[in-house]
PDB file of C-alpha atoms and ligand atoms in Angstrom:
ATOM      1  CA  UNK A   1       0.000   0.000   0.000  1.00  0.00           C
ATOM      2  CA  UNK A   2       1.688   3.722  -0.698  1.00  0.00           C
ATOM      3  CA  UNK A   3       1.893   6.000   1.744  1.00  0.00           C
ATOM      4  CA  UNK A   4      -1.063   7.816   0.804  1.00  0.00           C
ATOM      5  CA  UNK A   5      -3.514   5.032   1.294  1.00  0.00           C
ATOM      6  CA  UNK A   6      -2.211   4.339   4.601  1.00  0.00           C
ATOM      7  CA  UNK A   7      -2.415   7.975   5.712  1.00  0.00           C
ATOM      8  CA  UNK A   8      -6.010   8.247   4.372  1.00  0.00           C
ATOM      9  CA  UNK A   9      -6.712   5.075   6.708  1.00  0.00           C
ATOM     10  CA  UNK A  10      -5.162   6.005   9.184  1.00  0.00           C
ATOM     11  CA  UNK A  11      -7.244   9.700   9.347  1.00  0.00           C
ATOM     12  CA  UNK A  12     -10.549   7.478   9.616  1.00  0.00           C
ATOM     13  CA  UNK A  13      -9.470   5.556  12.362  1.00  0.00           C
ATOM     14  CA  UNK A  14      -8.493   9.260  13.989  1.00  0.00           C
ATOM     15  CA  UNK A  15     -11.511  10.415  12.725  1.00  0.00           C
ATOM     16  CA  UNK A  16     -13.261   7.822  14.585  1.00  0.00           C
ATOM     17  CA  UNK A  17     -12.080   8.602  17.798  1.00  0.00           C
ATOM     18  CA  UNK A  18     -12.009  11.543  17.448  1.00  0.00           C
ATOM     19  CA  UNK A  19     -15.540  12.191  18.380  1.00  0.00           C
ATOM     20  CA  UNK A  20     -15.813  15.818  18.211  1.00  0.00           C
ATOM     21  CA  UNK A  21     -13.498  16.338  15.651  1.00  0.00           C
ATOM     22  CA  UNK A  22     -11.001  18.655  17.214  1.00  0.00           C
ATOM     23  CA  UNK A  23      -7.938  17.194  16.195  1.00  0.00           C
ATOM     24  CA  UNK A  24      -7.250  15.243  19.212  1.00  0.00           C
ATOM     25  CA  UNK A  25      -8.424  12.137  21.169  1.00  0.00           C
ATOM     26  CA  UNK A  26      -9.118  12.616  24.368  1.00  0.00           C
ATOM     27  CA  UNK A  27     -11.628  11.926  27.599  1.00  0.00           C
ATOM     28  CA  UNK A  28     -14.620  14.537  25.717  1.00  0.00           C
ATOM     29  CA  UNK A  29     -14.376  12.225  23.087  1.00  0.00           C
ATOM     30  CA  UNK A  30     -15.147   9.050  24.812  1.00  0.00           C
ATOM     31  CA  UNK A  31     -17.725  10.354  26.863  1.00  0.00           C
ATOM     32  CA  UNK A  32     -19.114  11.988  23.864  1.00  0.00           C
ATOM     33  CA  UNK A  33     -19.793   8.340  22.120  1.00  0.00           C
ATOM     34  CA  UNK A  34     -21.361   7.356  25.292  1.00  0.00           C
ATOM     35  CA  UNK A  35     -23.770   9.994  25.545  1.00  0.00           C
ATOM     36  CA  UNK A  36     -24.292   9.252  22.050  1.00  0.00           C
ATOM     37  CA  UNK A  37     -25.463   6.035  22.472  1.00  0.00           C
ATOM     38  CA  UNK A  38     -27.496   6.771  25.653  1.00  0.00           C
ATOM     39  CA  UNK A  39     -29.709   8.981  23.170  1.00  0.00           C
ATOM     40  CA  UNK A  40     -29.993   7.201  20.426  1.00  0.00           C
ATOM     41  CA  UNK A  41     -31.175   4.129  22.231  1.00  0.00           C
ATOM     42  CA  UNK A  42     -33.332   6.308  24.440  1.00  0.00           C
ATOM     43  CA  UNK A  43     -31.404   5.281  27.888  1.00  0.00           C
ATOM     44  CA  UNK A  44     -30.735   7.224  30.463  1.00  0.00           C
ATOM     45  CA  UNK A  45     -26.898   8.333  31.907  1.00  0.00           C
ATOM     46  CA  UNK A  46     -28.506   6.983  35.655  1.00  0.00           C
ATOM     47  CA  UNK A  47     -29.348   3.664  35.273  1.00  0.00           C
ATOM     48  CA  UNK A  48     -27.298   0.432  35.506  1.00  0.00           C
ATOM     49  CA  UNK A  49     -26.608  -0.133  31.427  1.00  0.00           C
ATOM     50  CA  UNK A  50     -25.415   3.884  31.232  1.00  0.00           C
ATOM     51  CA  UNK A  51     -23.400   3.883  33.905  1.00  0.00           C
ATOM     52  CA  UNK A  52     -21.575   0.798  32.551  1.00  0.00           C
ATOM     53  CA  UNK A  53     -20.994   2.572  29.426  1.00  0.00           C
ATOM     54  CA  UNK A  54     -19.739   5.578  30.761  1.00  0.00           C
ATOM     55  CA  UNK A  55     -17.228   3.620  33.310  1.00  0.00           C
ATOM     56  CA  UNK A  56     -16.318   1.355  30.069  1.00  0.00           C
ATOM     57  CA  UNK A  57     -15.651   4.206  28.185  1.00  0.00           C
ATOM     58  CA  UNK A  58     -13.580   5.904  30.761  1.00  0.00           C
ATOM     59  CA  UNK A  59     -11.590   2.774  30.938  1.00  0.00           C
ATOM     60  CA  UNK A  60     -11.434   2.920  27.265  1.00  0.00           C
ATOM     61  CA  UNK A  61     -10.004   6.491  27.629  1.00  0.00           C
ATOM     62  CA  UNK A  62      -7.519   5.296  29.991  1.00  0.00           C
ATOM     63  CA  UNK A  63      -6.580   2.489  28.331  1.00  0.00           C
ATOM     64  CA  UNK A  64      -5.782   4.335  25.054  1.00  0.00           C
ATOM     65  CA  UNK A  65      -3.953   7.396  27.051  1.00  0.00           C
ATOM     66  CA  UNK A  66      -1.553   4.914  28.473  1.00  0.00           C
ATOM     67  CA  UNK A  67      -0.696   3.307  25.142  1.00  0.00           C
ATOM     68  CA  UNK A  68      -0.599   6.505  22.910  1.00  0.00           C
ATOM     69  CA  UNK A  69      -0.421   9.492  25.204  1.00  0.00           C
ATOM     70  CA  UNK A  70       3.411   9.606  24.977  1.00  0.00           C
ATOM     71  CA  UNK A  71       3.789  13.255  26.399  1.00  0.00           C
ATOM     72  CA  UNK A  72       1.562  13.067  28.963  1.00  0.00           C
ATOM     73  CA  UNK A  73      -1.046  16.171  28.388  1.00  0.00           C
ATOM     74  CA  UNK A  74      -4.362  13.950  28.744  1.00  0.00           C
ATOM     75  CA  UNK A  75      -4.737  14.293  24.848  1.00  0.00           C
ATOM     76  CA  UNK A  76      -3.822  12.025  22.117  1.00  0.00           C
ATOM     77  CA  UNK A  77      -2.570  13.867  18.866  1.00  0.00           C
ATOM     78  CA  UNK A  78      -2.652  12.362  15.830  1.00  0.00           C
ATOM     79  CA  UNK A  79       1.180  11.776  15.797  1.00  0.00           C
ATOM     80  CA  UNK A  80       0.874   9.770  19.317  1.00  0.00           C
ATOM     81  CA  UNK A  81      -2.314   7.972  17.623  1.00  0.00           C
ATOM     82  CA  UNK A  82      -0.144   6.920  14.362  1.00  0.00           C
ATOM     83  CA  UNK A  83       3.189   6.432  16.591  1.00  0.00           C
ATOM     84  CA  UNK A  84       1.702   5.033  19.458  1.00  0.00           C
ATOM     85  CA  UNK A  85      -1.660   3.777  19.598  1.00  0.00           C
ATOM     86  CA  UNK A  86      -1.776   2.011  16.067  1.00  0.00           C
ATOM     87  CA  UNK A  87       1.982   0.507  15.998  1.00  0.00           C
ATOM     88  CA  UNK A  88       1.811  -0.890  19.718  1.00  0.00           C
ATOM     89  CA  UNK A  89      -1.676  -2.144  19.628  1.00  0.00           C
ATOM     90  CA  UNK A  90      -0.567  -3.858  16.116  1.00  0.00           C
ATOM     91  CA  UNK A  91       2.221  -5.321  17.925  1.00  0.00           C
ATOM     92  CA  UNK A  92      -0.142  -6.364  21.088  1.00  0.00           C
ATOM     93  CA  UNK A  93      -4.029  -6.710  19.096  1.00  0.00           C
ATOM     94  CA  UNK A  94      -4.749  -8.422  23.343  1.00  0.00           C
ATOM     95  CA  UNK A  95      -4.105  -5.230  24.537  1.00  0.00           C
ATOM     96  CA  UNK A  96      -6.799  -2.930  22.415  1.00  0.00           C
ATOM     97  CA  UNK A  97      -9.589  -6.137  23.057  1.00  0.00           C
ATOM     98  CA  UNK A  98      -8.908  -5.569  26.685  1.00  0.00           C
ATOM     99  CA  UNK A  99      -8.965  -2.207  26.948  1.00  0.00           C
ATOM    100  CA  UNK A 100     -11.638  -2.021  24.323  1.00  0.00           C
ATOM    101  CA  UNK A 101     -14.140  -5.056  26.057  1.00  0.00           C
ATOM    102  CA  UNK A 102     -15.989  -3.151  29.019  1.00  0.00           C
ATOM    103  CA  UNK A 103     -16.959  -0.248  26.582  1.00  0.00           C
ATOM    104  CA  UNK A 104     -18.088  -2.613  23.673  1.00  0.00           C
ATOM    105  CA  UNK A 105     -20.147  -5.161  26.175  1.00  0.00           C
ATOM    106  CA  UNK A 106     -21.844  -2.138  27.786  1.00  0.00           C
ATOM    107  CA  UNK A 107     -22.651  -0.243  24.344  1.00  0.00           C
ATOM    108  CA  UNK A 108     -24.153  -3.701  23.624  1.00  0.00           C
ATOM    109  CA  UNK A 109     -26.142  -4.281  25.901  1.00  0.00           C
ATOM    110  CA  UNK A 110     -27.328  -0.590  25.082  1.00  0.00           C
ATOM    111  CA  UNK A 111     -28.355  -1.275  21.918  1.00  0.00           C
ATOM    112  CA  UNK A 112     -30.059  -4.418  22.756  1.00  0.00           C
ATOM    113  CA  UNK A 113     -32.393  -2.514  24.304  1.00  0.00           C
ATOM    114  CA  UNK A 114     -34.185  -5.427  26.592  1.00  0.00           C
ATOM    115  CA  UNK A 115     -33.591  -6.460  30.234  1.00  0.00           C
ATOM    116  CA  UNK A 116     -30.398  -7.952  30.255  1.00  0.00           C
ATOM    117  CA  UNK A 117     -30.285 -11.505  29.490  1.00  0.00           C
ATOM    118  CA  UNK A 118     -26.667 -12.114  29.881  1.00  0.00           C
ATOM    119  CA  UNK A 119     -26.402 -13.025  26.202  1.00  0.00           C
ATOM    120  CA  UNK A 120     -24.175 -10.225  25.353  1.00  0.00           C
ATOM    121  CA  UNK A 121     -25.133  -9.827  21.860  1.00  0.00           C
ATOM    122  CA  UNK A 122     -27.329  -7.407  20.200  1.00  0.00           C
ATOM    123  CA  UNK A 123     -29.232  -7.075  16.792  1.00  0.00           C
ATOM    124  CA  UNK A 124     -27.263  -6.318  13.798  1.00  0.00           C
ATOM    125  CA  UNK A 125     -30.094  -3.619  13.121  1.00  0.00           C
ATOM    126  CA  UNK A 126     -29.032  -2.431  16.544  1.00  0.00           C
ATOM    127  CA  UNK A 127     -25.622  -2.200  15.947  1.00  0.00           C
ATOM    128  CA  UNK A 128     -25.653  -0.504  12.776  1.00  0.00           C
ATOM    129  CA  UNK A 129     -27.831   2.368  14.512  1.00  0.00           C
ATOM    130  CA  UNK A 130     -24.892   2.648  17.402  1.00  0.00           C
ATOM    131  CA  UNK A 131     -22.401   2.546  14.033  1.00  0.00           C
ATOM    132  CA  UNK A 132     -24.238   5.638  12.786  1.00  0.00           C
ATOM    133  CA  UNK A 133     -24.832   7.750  15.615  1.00  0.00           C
ATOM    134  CA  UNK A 134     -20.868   7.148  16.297  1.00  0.00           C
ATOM    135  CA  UNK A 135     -20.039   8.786  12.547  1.00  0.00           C
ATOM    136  CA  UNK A 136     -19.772   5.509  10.415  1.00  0.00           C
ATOM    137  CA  UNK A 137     -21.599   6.441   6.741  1.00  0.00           C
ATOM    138  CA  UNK A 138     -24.593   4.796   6.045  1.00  0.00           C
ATOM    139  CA  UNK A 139     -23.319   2.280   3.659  1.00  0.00           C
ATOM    140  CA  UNK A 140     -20.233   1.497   5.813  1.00  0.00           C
ATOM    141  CA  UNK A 141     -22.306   1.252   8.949  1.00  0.00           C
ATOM    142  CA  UNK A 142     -24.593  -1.345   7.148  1.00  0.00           C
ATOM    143  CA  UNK A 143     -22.194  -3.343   5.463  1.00  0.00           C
ATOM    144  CA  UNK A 144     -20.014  -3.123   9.095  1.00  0.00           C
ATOM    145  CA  UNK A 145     -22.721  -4.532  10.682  1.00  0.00           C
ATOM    146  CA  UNK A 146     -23.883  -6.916   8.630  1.00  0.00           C
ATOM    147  CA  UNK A 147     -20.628  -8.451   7.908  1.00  0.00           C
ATOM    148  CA  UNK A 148     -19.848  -8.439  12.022  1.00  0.00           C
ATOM    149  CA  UNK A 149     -22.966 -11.149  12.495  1.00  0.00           C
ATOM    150  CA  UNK A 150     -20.483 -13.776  11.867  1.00  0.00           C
ATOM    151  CA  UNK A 151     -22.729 -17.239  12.365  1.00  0.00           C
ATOM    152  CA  UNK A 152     -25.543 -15.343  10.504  1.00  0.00           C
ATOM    153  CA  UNK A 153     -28.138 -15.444  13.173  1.00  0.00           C
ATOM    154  CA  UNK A 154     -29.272 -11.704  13.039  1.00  0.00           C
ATOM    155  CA  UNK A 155     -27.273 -10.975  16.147  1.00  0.00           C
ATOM    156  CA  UNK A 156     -23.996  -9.735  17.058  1.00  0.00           C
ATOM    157  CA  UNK A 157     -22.204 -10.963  20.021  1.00  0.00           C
ATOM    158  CA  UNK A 158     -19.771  -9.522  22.314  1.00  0.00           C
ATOM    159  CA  UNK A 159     -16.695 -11.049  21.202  1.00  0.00           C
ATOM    160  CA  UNK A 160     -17.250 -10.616  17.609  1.00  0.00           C
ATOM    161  CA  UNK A 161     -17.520  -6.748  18.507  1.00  0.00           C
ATOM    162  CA  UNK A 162     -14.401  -6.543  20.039  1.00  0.00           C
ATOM    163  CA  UNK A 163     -12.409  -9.104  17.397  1.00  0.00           C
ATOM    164  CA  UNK A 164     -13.819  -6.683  14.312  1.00  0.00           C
ATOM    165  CA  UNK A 165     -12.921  -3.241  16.359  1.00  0.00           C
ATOM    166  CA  UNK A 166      -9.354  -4.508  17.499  1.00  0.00           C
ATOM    167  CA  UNK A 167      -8.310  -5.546  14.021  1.00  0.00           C
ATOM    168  CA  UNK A 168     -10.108  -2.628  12.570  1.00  0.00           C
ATOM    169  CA  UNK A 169      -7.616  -0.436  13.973  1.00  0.00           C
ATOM    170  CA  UNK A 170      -4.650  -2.611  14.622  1.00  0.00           C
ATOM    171  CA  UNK A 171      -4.391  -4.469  11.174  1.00  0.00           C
ATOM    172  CA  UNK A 172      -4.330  -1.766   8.338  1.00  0.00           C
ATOM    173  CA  UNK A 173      -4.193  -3.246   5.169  1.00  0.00           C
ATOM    174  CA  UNK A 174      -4.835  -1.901   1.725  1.00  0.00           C
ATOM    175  CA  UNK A 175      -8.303  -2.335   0.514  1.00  0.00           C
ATOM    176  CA  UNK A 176      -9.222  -5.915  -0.938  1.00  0.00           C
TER     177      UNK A 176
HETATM  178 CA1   CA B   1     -11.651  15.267  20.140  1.00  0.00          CA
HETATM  179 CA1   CA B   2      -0.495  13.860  24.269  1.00  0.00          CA
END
């Protein structure tokens, strides 16, 4: 791939982060997809599902300022984001699942929308909404969605979340 491509890839994957597209990644951002979410999916900040996403997305924060914030200001540039967060998470794909896993299981469970049943999946109708509301295009969010429902039963689960998001942004290849 030339260096181009890569760069252009490289801006999404900023881009998605970077919530309120200020040019950096930072707490605002992650609580930003949260709240997000919350609205979209009509639940409120208070109760048990919200406050799960926002603590998963603060540990998302966290998780990402240790790997990329190299300087230590409590934002992530893009330069930290190319230098650190998408070379060591590449090197480590573990790493971005685990830090990634509490945010992704509570936005889930979000979208699923009933009582809890502990199945940790949610419809792929469901999860293309969240893609939306997060900045993904309409076409992308479909086909994102769809193709995330990997045993075809309408629903995505948990751990196919997490697998698709950590090589989404720790495997860049050039397109297929
Ligand atoms: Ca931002
Ligand atoms: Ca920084």
């Amino acid at each position: 791939m030339d260096s181009a491509e890569y760069e252009r890839k490289i801006a999404h994957r900023f881009a998605a982060f970077d919530q309120d597209g200020n040019g950096y990644i930072d707490r605002a951002d992650f609580n930003a997809a949260a709240s997000r979410l919350l609205t979209e999916f009509g639940t409120t900040a208070r109760c048990d599902k919200g406050q799960a996403l926002y603590t998963g997305a603060e540990a998302f924060w966290q998780g990402m300022a240790g790997i990329a914030d190299v300087d230590g200001d409590q934002r992530v540039t893009r330069e930290e984001f190319v230098g650190g967060a998408v070379k060591r998470l590449r090197d480590n794909p573990e790493r971005f699942a685990e830090i990634a896993r509490p945010f992704l299981r509570a936005a889930i469970a979000v979208a699923d929308g009933v009582e809890s049943t502990g199945s940790a999946s949610a419809p792929v109708a469901a999860v293309e909404r969240a893609l939306r509301v997060l900045g993904a295009e309409d076409a992308v969010a479909g086909v994102a969605a769809r193709s995330l429902d990997a045993d075809g039963d309408g629903r995505i689960a948990e751990s196919d979340a997490v697998a698709a998001l950590s090589a989404y942004f720790t495997v860049i290849e050039p397109d297929a």
